[in-house]
PDB file of C-alpha atoms in Angstrom:
ATOM      1  CA  MET V 937      49.720  90.626  20.236  1.00 47.00           C
ATOM      2  CA  ALA V 938      48.680  89.476  23.740  1.00 45.00           C
ATOM      3  CA  PHE V 939      51.785  91.531  25.037  1.00 48.00           C
ATOM      4  CA  PHE V 940      50.628  94.744  23.371  1.00 56.00           C
ATOM      5  CA  LEU V 941      46.964  94.989  24.138  1.00 54.00           C
ATOM      6  CA  PRO V 942      47.106  95.388  28.026  1.00 51.00           C
ATOM      7  CA  LEU V 943      49.781  98.007  27.716  1.00 55.00           C
ATOM      8  CA  VAL V 944      48.122  99.944  24.978  1.00 64.00           C
ATOM      9  CA  VAL V 945      44.830 100.040  27.216  1.00 58.00           C
ATOM     10  CA  LEU V 946      47.130 101.276  30.220  1.00 56.00           C
ATOM     11  CA  LEU V 947      48.425 103.949  27.769  1.00 58.00           C
ATOM     12  CA  ALA V 948      44.926 104.936  26.841  1.00 62.00           C
ATOM     13  CA  CYS V 949      43.951 105.260  30.497  1.00 62.00           C
ATOM     14  CA  ILE V 950      46.985 107.663  31.061  1.00 56.00           C
ATOM     15  CA  VAL V 951      45.862 109.743  28.086  1.00 59.00           C
ATOM     16  CA  ILE V 952      42.274 109.991  29.285  1.00 59.00           C
ATOM     17  CA  ARG V 953      43.235 110.830  32.986  1.00 58.00           C
ATOM     18  CA  LYS V 954      46.274 113.074  32.455  1.00 56.00           C
ATOM     19  CA  GLY V 955      45.418 115.164  29.483  1.00 60.00           C
ATOM     20  CA  THR V 956      48.122 116.719  27.221  1.00 62.00           C
ATOM     21  CA  LEU V 957      50.981 115.759  29.471  1.00 65.00           C
ATOM     22  CA  GLY V 958      49.688 112.161  29.920  1.00 63.00           C
ATOM     23  CA  THR V 959      49.545 111.991  26.070  1.00 64.00           C
ATOM     24  CA  TRP V 960      53.375 112.797  25.544  1.00 69.00           C
ATOM     25  CA  ILE V 961      54.134 110.474  28.466  1.00 70.00           C
ATOM     26  CA  ALA V 962      52.161 107.705  26.957  1.00 68.00           C
ATOM     27  CA  CYS V 963      53.747 108.390  23.401  1.00 70.00           C
ATOM     28  CA  ALA V 964      57.219 108.286  25.020  1.00 74.00           C
ATOM     29  CA  ILE V 965      56.555 105.020  26.873  1.00 71.00           C
ATOM     30  CA  PHE V 966      54.819 103.403  23.800  1.00 69.00           C
ATOM     31  CA  ALA V 967      57.897 104.450  21.521  1.00 71.00           C
ATOM     32  CA  ALA V 968      60.220 103.185  23.987  1.00 73.00           C
ATOM     33  CA  MET V 969      58.401  99.837  24.271  1.00 69.00           C
ATOM     34  CA  VAL V 970      58.291  99.228  20.468  1.00 67.00           C
ATOM     35  CA  VAL V 971      62.049 100.083  20.140  1.00 68.00           C
ATOM     36  CA  ALA V 972      63.027  97.871  22.968  1.00 66.00           C
ATOM     37  CA  ILE V 973      61.003  94.898  21.617  1.00 63.00           C
ATOM     38  CA  SER V 974      61.934  95.353  17.846  1.00 61.00           C
ATOM     39  CA  ARG V 975      65.641  95.529  19.018  1.00 61.00           C
ATOM     40  CA  ASP V 976      65.252  92.298  21.376  1.00 58.00           C
ATOM     41  CA  VAL V 977      66.230  94.373  24.433  1.00 57.00           C
ATOM     42  CA  VAL V 978      63.287  93.020  26.391  1.00 55.00           C
ATOM     43  CA  HIS V 979      64.251  89.480  27.521  1.00 57.00           C
ATOM     44  CA  ASP V 980      62.701  86.982  29.908  1.00 56.00           C
ATOM     45  CA  TRP V 981      64.920  86.796  32.975  1.00 60.00           C
ATOM     46  CA  ARG V 982      64.275  83.128  33.201  1.00 66.00           C
ATOM     47  CA  ASP V 983      66.050  82.382  29.968  1.00 75.00           C
ATOM     48  CA  ARG V 984      68.735  79.727  30.555  1.00 81.00           C
ATOM     49  CA  ILE V 985      70.859  77.209  28.961  1.00 83.00           C
ATOM     50  CA  ASP V 986      72.008  74.093  31.148  1.00 86.00           C
ATOM     51  CA  ILE V 987      74.876  72.022  29.636  1.00 85.00           C
ATOM     52  CA  ASP V 988      76.139  68.727  31.007  1.00 86.00           C
ATOM     53  CA  GLU V 989      78.000  65.675  29.781  1.00 86.00           C
ATOM     54  CA  GLN V 990      74.731  64.225  28.473  1.00 90.00           C
ATOM     55  CA  GLY V 991      73.401  67.069  26.574  1.00 89.00           C
ATOM     56  CA  LEU V 992      71.815  70.534  26.536  1.00 87.00           C
ATOM     57  CA  GLN V 993      68.627  71.715  28.257  1.00 87.00           C
ATOM     58  CA  VAL V 994      67.239  75.175  27.219  1.00 82.00           C
ATOM     59  CA  ARG V 995      64.482  77.580  28.254  1.00 79.00           C
ATOM     60  CA  ILE V 996      64.219  80.501  25.748  1.00 71.00           C
ATOM     61  CA  ARG V 997      61.199  82.943  25.742  1.00 65.00           C
ATOM     62  CA  GLY V 998      59.019  80.361  27.721  1.00 61.00           C
ATOM     63  CA  SER V 999      59.718  77.513  25.301  1.00 67.00           C
ATOM     64  CA  GLU V1000      61.891  74.478  26.497  1.00 76.00           C
ATOM     65  CA  GLY V1001      63.977  71.940  24.655  1.00 81.00           C
ATOM     66  CA  TYR V1002      66.588  69.256  25.202  1.00 87.00           C
ATOM     67  CA  MET V1003      69.005  67.769  22.867  1.00 89.00           C
ATOM     68  CA  ALA V1004      71.336  64.914  23.788  1.00 91.00           C
ATOM     69  CA  TRP V1005      74.900  65.097  22.361  1.00 92.00           C
ATOM     70  CA  ALA V1006      74.554  61.481  20.930  1.00 91.00           C
ATOM     71  CA  ASN V1007      71.545  62.663  18.758  1.00 90.00           C
ATOM     72  CA  VAL V1008      73.202  65.577  17.219  1.00 91.00           C
ATOM     73  CA  ILE V1009      73.872  64.837  13.585  1.00 88.00           C
ATOM     74  CA  TYR V1010      74.650  68.456  12.567  1.00 90.00           C
ATOM     75  CA  THR V1011      75.294  71.797  14.463  1.00 92.00           C
ATOM     76  CA  SER V1012      76.356  75.264  13.514  1.00 90.00           C
ATOM     77  CA  LEU V1013      76.578  78.747  15.013  1.00 89.00           C
ATOM     78  CA  SER V1014      75.480  81.587  12.636  1.00 84.00           C
ATOM     79  CA  GLU V1015      74.961  85.407  12.594  1.00 81.00           C
ATOM     80  CA  ASP V1016      72.279  87.174  10.779  1.00 76.00           C
ATOM     81  CA  PRO V1017      72.648  90.548   9.062  1.00 73.00           C
ATOM     82  CA  ASP V1018      71.437  92.230  12.145  1.00 70.00           C
ATOM     83  CA  HIS V1019      74.237  90.593  14.224  1.00 74.00           C
ATOM     84  CA  ARG V1020      71.814  88.259  16.064  1.00 77.00           C
ATOM     85  CA  TRP V1021      73.345  84.707  16.775  1.00 83.00           C
ATOM     86  CA  ALA V1022      71.658  81.521  16.670  1.00 85.00           C
ATOM     87  CA  LEU V1023      72.853  78.055  17.630  1.00 87.00           C
ATOM     88  CA  LEU V1024      71.399  75.159  15.389  1.00 87.00           C
ATOM     89  CA  LEU V1025      71.278  71.597  16.542  1.00 88.00           C
ATOM     90  CA  ASP V1026      69.826  68.961  14.156  1.00 86.00           C
ATOM     91  CA  SER V1027      68.808  65.308  15.149  1.00 85.00           C
ATOM     92  CA  ALA V1028      66.824  62.512  13.443  1.00 75.00           C
ATOM     93  CA  GLU V1029      63.922  63.716  15.626  1.00 74.00           C
ATOM     94  CA  GLY V1030      64.006  67.316  14.731  1.00 76.00           C
ATOM     95  CA  ARG V1031      65.743  70.634  14.881  1.00 80.00           C
ATOM     96  CA  LEU V1032      66.514  72.963  17.889  1.00 82.00           C
ATOM     97  CA  THR V1033      67.310  76.575  16.947  1.00 82.00           C
ATOM     98  CA  LEU V1034      68.573  78.773  20.043  1.00 82.00           C
ATOM     99  CA  PRO V1035      68.959  82.525  19.847  1.00 81.00           C
ATOM    100  CA  VAL V1036      72.338  82.883  21.804  1.00 81.00           C
ATOM    101  CA  GLU V1037      73.153  86.617  21.623  1.00 74.00           C
ATOM    102  CA  ARG V1038      72.401  87.211  25.326  1.00 76.00           C
ATOM    103  CA  PHE V1039      74.758  84.350  26.399  1.00 81.00           C
ATOM    104  CA  ASP V1040      78.490  83.812  26.061  1.00 83.00           C
ATOM    105  CA  ARG V1041      78.055  82.179  22.691  1.00 84.00           C
ATOM    106  CA  ARG V1042      81.651  81.400  22.163  1.00 87.00           C
ATOM    107  CA  ALA V1043      81.786  79.444  25.406  1.00 88.00           C
ATOM    108  CA  VAL V1044      78.527  77.671  24.459  1.00 87.00           C
ATOM    109  CA  TRP V1045      79.906  76.855  20.938  1.00 91.00           C
ATOM    110  CA  ASP V1046      83.176  75.573  22.376  1.00 92.00           C
ATOM    111  CA  ILE V1047      81.335  73.140  24.667  1.00 91.00           C
ATOM    112  CA  VAL V1048      79.055  71.988  21.911  1.00 92.00           C
ATOM    113  CA  ARG V1049      81.948  71.368  19.575  1.00 92.00           C
ATOM    114  CA  ALA V1050      83.729  69.456  22.305  1.00 92.00           C
ATOM    115  CA  ASN V1051      80.796  67.080  22.912  1.00 93.00           C
ATOM    116  CA  VAL V1052      79.359  66.307  19.452  1.00 91.00           C
ATOM    117  CA  GLN V1053      80.880  64.112  16.730  1.00 90.00           C
ATOM    118  CA  PRO V1054      83.354  65.734  14.266  1.00 89.00           C
ATOM    119  CA  SER V1055      81.159  64.900  11.416  1.00 86.00           C
ATOM    120  CA  ALA V1056      78.442  66.939  12.840  1.00 89.00           C
ATOM    121  CA  LEU V1057      80.355  70.145  12.362  1.00 90.00           C
ATOM    122  CA  ASP V1058      80.681  69.916   8.638  1.00 89.00           C
ATOM    123  CA  ILE V1059      77.589  70.559   6.444  1.00 84.00           C
ATOM    124  CA  GLN V1060      78.644  68.687   3.527  1.00 84.00           C
ATOM    125  CA  THR V1061      79.494  65.589   5.586  1.00 83.00           C
ATOM    126  CA  HIS V1062      76.150  65.909   7.073  1.00 80.00           C
ATOM    127  CA  ARG V1063      74.198  66.042   3.823  1.00 83.00           C
ATOM    128  CA  ASN V1064      76.325  63.246   2.295  1.00 85.00           C
ATOM    129  CA  ARG V1065      75.055  60.844   5.014  1.00 83.00           C
ATOM    130  CA  PRO V1066      73.017  57.977   3.367  1.00 87.00           C
ATOM    131  CA  GLU V1067      70.101  58.686   5.693  1.00 83.00           C
ATOM    132  CA  VAL V1068      70.015  62.350   5.005  1.00 83.00           C
ATOM    133  CA  GLN V1069      70.444  61.919   1.267  1.00 88.00           C
ATOM    134  CA  ALA V1070      67.386  59.464   1.318  1.00 90.00           C
ATOM    135  CA  TRP V1071      65.280  62.054   3.322  1.00 84.00           C
ATOM    136  CA  LEU V1072      66.253  64.870   0.912  1.00 86.00           C
ATOM    137  CA  GLN V1073      65.359  62.804  -2.056  1.00 92.00           C
ATOM    138  CA  SER V1074      62.034  62.015  -0.369  1.00 92.00           C
ATOM    139  CA  ALA V1075      61.520  65.744   0.384  1.00 90.00           C
ATOM    140  CA  HIS V1076      62.382  66.771  -3.196  1.00 93.00           C
ATOM    141  CA  GLU V1077      59.789  64.356  -4.489  1.00 94.00           C
ATOM    142  CA  GLN V1078      57.134  65.619  -2.188  1.00 93.00           C
ATOM    143  CA  VAL V1079      57.718  69.201  -3.193  1.00 94.00           C
ATOM    144  CA  THR V1080      57.911  68.488  -6.907  1.00 93.00           C
ATOM    145  CA  SER V1081      54.802  66.432  -6.918  1.00 93.00           C
ATOM    146  CA  LEU V1082      52.871  69.409  -5.686  1.00 92.00           C
ATOM    147  CA  THR V1083      50.797  70.310  -8.816  1.00 90.00           C
ATOM    148  CA  GLU V1084      48.283  72.713  -7.377  1.00 92.00           C
ATOM    149  CA  PRO V1085      48.864  75.611  -4.972  1.00 94.00           C
ATOM    150  CA  LEU V1086      48.245  74.883  -1.205  1.00 96.00           C
ATOM    151  CA  VAL V1087      46.033  77.532   0.178  1.00 96.00           C
ATOM    152  CA  THR V1088      45.857  78.852   3.603  1.00 96.00           C
ATOM    153  CA  ARG V1089      43.789  81.758   5.003  1.00 94.00           C
ATOM    154  CA  ASP V1090      44.243  83.926   7.925  1.00 90.00           C
ATOM    155  CA  ALA V1091      42.359  82.638  11.018  1.00 88.00           C
ATOM    156  CA  PRO V1092      38.707  83.815  10.960  1.00 87.00           C
ATOM    157  CA  PHE V1093      38.966  85.016  14.615  1.00 86.00           C
ATOM    158  CA  LEU V1094      41.729  87.530  13.550  1.00 83.00           C
ATOM    159  CA  THR V1095      39.271  89.349  11.346  1.00 83.00           C
ATOM    160  CA  ILE V1096      36.897  89.734  14.342  1.00 87.00           C
ATOM    161  CA  VAL V1097      39.779  91.014  16.619  1.00 85.00           C
ATOM    162  CA  MET V1098      41.003  93.431  14.158  1.00 85.00           C
ATOM    163  CA  TRP V1099      37.670  94.931  13.337  1.00 88.00           C
ATOM    164  CA  LEU V1100      36.866  95.232  17.105  1.00 87.00           C
ATOM    165  CA  PHE V1101      40.108  97.032  17.832  1.00 83.00           C
ATOM    166  CA  MET V1102      39.754  99.394  14.740  1.00 85.00           C
ATOM    167  CA  VAL V1103      36.324 100.353  15.796  1.00 87.00           C
ATOM    168  CA  LEU V1104      37.580 100.798  19.544  1.00 82.00           C
ATOM    169  CA  TRP V1105      40.370 103.097  18.442  1.00 82.00           C
ATOM    170  CA  VAL V1106      38.222 105.099  16.122  1.00 85.00           C
ATOM    171  CA  GLY V1107      35.675 105.485  18.833  1.00 84.00           C
ATOM    172  CA  ALA V1108      38.417 106.575  21.238  1.00 79.00           C
ATOM    173  CA  ALA V1109      39.630 109.105  18.810  1.00 78.00           C
ATOM    174  CA  ILE V1110      36.273 110.570  18.374  1.00 83.00           C
ATOM    175  CA  ALA V1111      35.685 110.607  22.068  1.00 78.00           C
ATOM    176  CA  SER V1112      39.057 112.113  22.802  1.00 74.00           C
ATOM    177  CA  VAL V1113      37.833 115.316  21.028  1.00 75.00           C
ATOM    178  CA  TRP V1114      34.062 115.525  21.751  1.00 78.00           C
ATOM    179  CA  LEU V1115      33.725 113.881  25.162  1.00 71.00           C
ATOM    180  CA  TRP V1116      37.120 114.295  26.838  1.00 66.00           C
ATOM    181  CA  SER V1117      38.185 117.557  25.277  1.00 69.00           C
ATOM    182  CA  ASN V1118      41.506 116.296  24.743  1.00 69.00           C
ATOM    183  CA  PRO V1119      42.567 116.453  21.050  1.00 71.00           C
ATOM    184  CA  TRP V1120      46.127 115.580  21.964  1.00 70.00           C
ATOM    185  CA  ALA V1121      44.875 112.131  22.654  1.00 72.00           C
ATOM    186  CA  LEU V1122      44.639 111.891  18.701  1.00 75.00           C
ATOM    187  CA  VAL V1123      48.319 111.485  18.706  1.00 74.00           C
ATOM    188  CA  ILE V1124      48.070 107.988  20.058  1.00 75.00           C
ATOM    189  CA  PHE V1125      44.344 106.944  19.103  1.00 78.00           C
ATOM    190  CA  ALA V1126      44.533 108.043  15.447  1.00 82.00           C
ATOM    191  CA  PRO V1127      47.758 106.019  14.575  1.00 82.00           C
ATOM    192  CA  LEU V1128      46.326 103.055  16.323  1.00 79.00           C
ATOM    193  CA  ALA V1129      43.107 103.228  14.371  1.00 83.00           C
ATOM    194  CA  ILE V1130      44.947 103.447  11.195  1.00 86.00           C
ATOM    195  CA  LEU V1131      47.110 100.558  12.039  1.00 82.00           C
ATOM    196  CA  PHE V1132      44.336  98.334  12.730  1.00 84.00           C
ATOM    197  CA  ALA V1133      42.558  99.579   9.560  1.00 86.00           C
ATOM    198  CA  VAL V1134      45.553  98.440   7.670  1.00 84.00           C
ATOM    199  CA  GLN V1135      45.524  95.100   9.413  1.00 82.00           C
ATOM    200  CA  VAL V1136      41.978  94.585   8.463  1.00 85.00           C
ATOM    201  CA  LEU V1137      42.921  95.301   4.649  1.00 84.00           C
ATOM    202  CA  SER V1138      45.881  93.044   4.956  1.00 84.00           C
ATOM    203  CA  LEU V1139      43.953  89.973   5.921  1.00 87.00           C
ATOM    204  CA  GLY V1140      43.788  87.437   3.124  1.00 91.00           C
ATOM    205  CA  LYS V1141      45.179  84.193   1.965  1.00 94.00           C
ATOM    206  CA  ILE V1142      48.488  82.607   1.082  1.00 96.00           C
ATOM    207  CA  GLU V1143      49.265  80.354  -1.946  1.00 96.00           C
ATOM    208  CA  TRP V1144      52.108  77.988  -1.449  1.00 97.00           C
ATOM    209  CA  THR V1145      53.703  76.194  -4.510  1.00 95.00           C
ATOM    210  CA  SER V1146      56.984  74.468  -5.051  1.00 94.00           C
ATOM    211  CA  GLU V1147      58.345  77.543  -6.812  1.00 95.00           C
ATOM    212  CA  ALA V1148      57.006  80.531  -4.727  1.00 96.00           C
ATOM    213  CA  VAL V1149      54.950  81.921  -1.899  1.00 97.00           C
ATOM    214  CA  VAL V1150      52.176  84.401  -2.830  1.00 96.00           C
ATOM    215  CA  ARG V1151      50.340  86.493  -0.236  1.00 96.00           C
ATOM    216  CA  ILE V1152      47.048  87.766  -1.752  1.00 94.00           C
ATOM    217  CA  GLU V1153      45.299  90.654   0.076  1.00 91.00           C
ATOM    218  CA  PRO V1154      42.613  93.090  -0.746  1.00 89.00           C
ATOM    219  CA  ILE V1155      45.103  95.900  -1.183  1.00 86.00           C
ATOM    220  CA  GLY V1156      47.567  93.750  -3.247  1.00 91.00           C
ATOM    221  CA  ILE V1157      49.438  90.685  -4.277  1.00 94.00           C
ATOM    222  CA  TYR V1158      52.935  89.891  -2.964  1.00 96.00           C
ATOM    223  CA  GLU V1159      55.343  87.114  -4.180  1.00 96.00           C
ATOM    224  CA  ILE V1160      58.761  85.785  -3.292  1.00 97.00           C
ATOM    225  CA  ARG V1161      60.244  82.705  -4.806  1.00 96.00           C
ATOM    226  CA  TRP V1162      61.878  80.023  -2.734  1.00 97.00           C
ATOM    227  CA  ASP V1163      65.120  80.350  -4.525  1.00 95.00           C
ATOM    228  CA  GLU V1164      65.330  84.056  -3.588  1.00 96.00           C
ATOM    229  CA  ILE V1165      64.910  83.438   0.100  1.00 97.00           C
ATOM    230  CA  GLU V1166      68.221  83.865   1.932  1.00 94.00           C
ATOM    231  CA  ARG V1167      66.804  83.752   5.423  1.00 93.00           C
ATOM    232  CA  ILE V1168      63.626  83.431   7.555  1.00 93.00           C
ATOM    233  CA  GLU V1169      63.040  85.740  10.388  1.00 91.00           C
ATOM    234  CA  ALA V1170      60.395  84.736  12.863  1.00 88.00           C
ATOM    235  CA  THR V1171      59.137  85.813  16.483  1.00 84.00           C
ATOM    236  CA  TYR V1172      59.975  83.622  19.164  1.00 76.00           C
ATOM    237  CA  ASP V1173      56.283  82.360  19.493  1.00 74.00           C
ATOM    238  CA  PHE V1174      56.126  81.985  15.410  1.00 80.00           C
ATOM    239  CA  SER V1175      53.276  84.513  15.476  1.00 82.00           C
ATOM    240  CA  ALA V1176      55.037  86.433  12.603  1.00 88.00           C
ATOM    241  CA  LEU V1177      57.054  85.160   9.797  1.00 92.00           C
ATOM    242  CA  CYS V1178      59.421  87.012   7.408  1.00 95.00           C
ATOM    243  CA  LEU V1179      60.672  85.595   4.144  1.00 97.00           C
ATOM    244  CA  ILE V1180      63.895  87.673   3.240  1.00 96.00           C
ATOM    245  CA  GLY V1181      66.154  87.646   0.437  1.00 95.00           C
ATOM    246  CA  HIS V1182      67.544  89.477  -2.783  1.00 92.00           C
ATOM    247  CA  GLY V1183      66.391  92.886  -1.174  1.00 93.00           C
ATOM    248  CA  LYS V1184      62.694  91.510  -0.723  1.00 96.00           C
ATOM    249  CA  VAL V1185      60.756  90.952   2.223  1.00 96.00           C
ATOM    250  CA  LEU V1186      57.455  88.962   2.423  1.00 96.00           C
ATOM    251  CA  ALA V1187      55.961  89.473   5.852  1.00 93.00           C
ATOM    252  CA  LEU V1188      53.330  86.861   6.784  1.00 93.00           C
ATOM    253  CA  LEU V1189      51.364  85.720   9.917  1.00 90.00           C
ATOM    254  CA  GLY V1190      52.853  82.765  11.701  1.00 88.00           C
ATOM    255  CA  SER V1191      51.767  79.325  11.071  1.00 88.00           C
ATOM    256  CA  GLY V1192      49.550  79.148  14.176  1.00 85.00           C
ATOM    257  CA  TYR V1193      47.296  81.679  12.382  1.00 89.00           C
ATOM    258  CA  TRP V1194      46.820  79.710   9.136  1.00 93.00           C
ATOM    259  CA  SER V1195      43.475  78.118   8.618  1.00 93.00           C
ATOM    260  CA  GLY V1196      41.922  75.884   5.867  1.00 93.00           C
ATOM    261  CA  LYS V1197      42.208  72.317   4.792  1.00 94.00           C
ATOM    262  CA  ASP V1198      45.821  72.749   3.429  1.00 95.00           C
ATOM    263  CA  ALA V1199      47.283  74.496   6.526  1.00 94.00           C
ATOM    264  CA  SER V1200      48.903  71.368   7.800  1.00 93.00           C
ATOM    265  CA  ARG V1201      50.409  70.566   4.425  1.00 94.00           C
ATOM    266  CA  ALA V1202      51.600  74.061   4.088  1.00 95.00           C
ATOM    267  CA  ARG V1203      53.509  73.946   7.401  1.00 93.00           C
ATOM    268  CA  GLU V1204      55.073  70.619   6.186  1.00 93.00           C
ATOM    269  CA  LEU V1205      55.948  72.297   2.791  1.00 95.00           C
ATOM    270  CA  VAL V1206      57.766  75.180   4.575  1.00 93.00           C
ATOM    271  CA  GLY V1207      59.791  72.668   6.719  1.00 90.00           C
ATOM    272  CA  LEU V1208      60.737  70.671   3.537  1.00 91.00           C
ATOM    273  CA  GLN V1209      61.711  73.862   1.551  1.00 94.00           C
ATOM    274  CA  ILE V1210      63.999  75.050   4.458  1.00 91.00           C
ATOM    275  CA  ALA V1211      65.818  71.973   4.479  1.00 87.00           C
ATOM    276  CA  LEU V1212      66.133  71.691   0.515  1.00 91.00           C
ATOM    277  CA  TYR V1213      67.134  75.307   0.124  1.00 91.00           C
ATOM    278  CA  GLN V1214      69.226  75.242   3.313  1.00 88.00           C
ATOM    279  CA  ILE V1215      67.477  78.414   4.554  1.00 91.00           C
ATOM    280  CA  PRO V1216      68.717  79.608   7.974  1.00 88.00           C
ATOM    281  CA  VAL V1217      65.890  80.555  10.378  1.00 86.00           C
ATOM    282  CA  HIS V1218      66.586  83.447  12.877  1.00 85.00           C
ATOM    283  CA  TYR V1219      64.444  84.362  15.775  1.00 81.00           C
ATOM    284  CA  SER V1220      63.626  87.970  16.681  1.00 80.00           C
ATOM    285  CA  ALA V1221      60.719  90.028  18.152  1.00 77.00           C
ATOM    286  CA  GLY V1222      61.634  92.487  15.323  1.00 78.00           C
ATOM    287  CA  ALA V1223      59.949  90.314  12.848  1.00 83.00           C
ATOM    288  CA  LEU V1224      56.491  91.557  14.358  1.00 80.00           C
ATOM    289  CA  PHE V1225      57.301  95.087  12.969  1.00 80.00           C
ATOM    290  CA  ARG V1226      58.570  94.104   9.497  1.00 86.00           C
ATOM    291  CA  PHE V1227      56.477  95.053   6.353  1.00 87.00           C
ATOM    292  CA  SER V1228      56.566  93.452   2.817  1.00 92.00           C
ATOM    293  CA  LYS V1229      59.055  95.110   0.608  1.00 93.00           C
ATOM    294  CA  GLY V1230      59.829  94.681  -3.094  1.00 94.00           C
ATOM    295  CA  THR V1231      57.395  91.735  -3.368  1.00 95.00           C
ATOM    296  CA  ARG V1232      54.425  93.421  -4.831  1.00 93.00           C
ATOM    297  CA  VAL V1233      53.323  91.969  -8.169  1.00 92.00           C
ATOM    298  CA  LEU V1234      50.402  92.411 -10.600  1.00 84.00           C
ATOM    299  CA  ARG V1235      49.640  88.674 -10.736  1.00 79.00           C
ATOM    300  CA  PRO V1236      51.288  85.547  -9.402  1.00 77.00           C
ATOM    301  CA  THR V1237      53.787  83.981 -11.773  1.00 73.00           C
ATOM    302  CA  ARG V1238      53.329  80.216 -12.142  1.00 64.00           C
ATOM    303  CA  LYS V1239      54.907  77.480 -14.382  1.00 57.00           C
ATOM    304  CA  HIS V1240      52.437  75.860 -16.621  1.00 46.00           C
TER     305      HIS V1240
END
């Protein structure tokens, strides 16, 4: 969101100052920007992967991480349906997931395979390790002991931000006709006003259970079961999260925007379910532009 707002304001200035021609130029720039970001064409030129005999140091999209070869207990290279590649490195301390489509992924994968233990390359061997089995058993017990839904709400400041920008673009749309005599500016301002109006109506809460994830909004209820989720797609900063599987998509705000007393436990539950269901996580800026699909329900389904 922080990336979009300055550019949108810039485009608004172009519209106001340049009239009809400026409107179409702004539309073209805005459309190109959306396509470039959603297709992951825009990258940080500082992204890099440094590999030596001790381990792997990465900097991707402003985030940094390090994994020593000796600590790797499982690794894999996977491709999502949109042909984006990710390198997964698991250790006892945590997980490192790296989008590697921009790099020579085969060369990186060959180096990783040459430096980790052979057992780290086989998922079944990894899951049969006593410590992993013990952790999975503990995770299963934590999930099944959940008797009431965990409830998270969208961060309150988002409501304020969405309302402010909706009013801003509605005002700009009116002003473009009555004050600036540039009705063509509605081509940009009207869609932006509608977009933020939809965002305002989409603010709500999420109920997390051991069986499903339910998104409750003023305009509808959306649900996907954990056993239906085939992959998770998230933005690089985890500001948007999409649960995808069986032709369904449940689009959510990222965990940084969850509020409420259950927010911390909900984040933990997501991590546990990812491990228990072996759900692959892929990172893409395109997650920001996804909408829920095939998940609308009349009421949440719950076991009693």
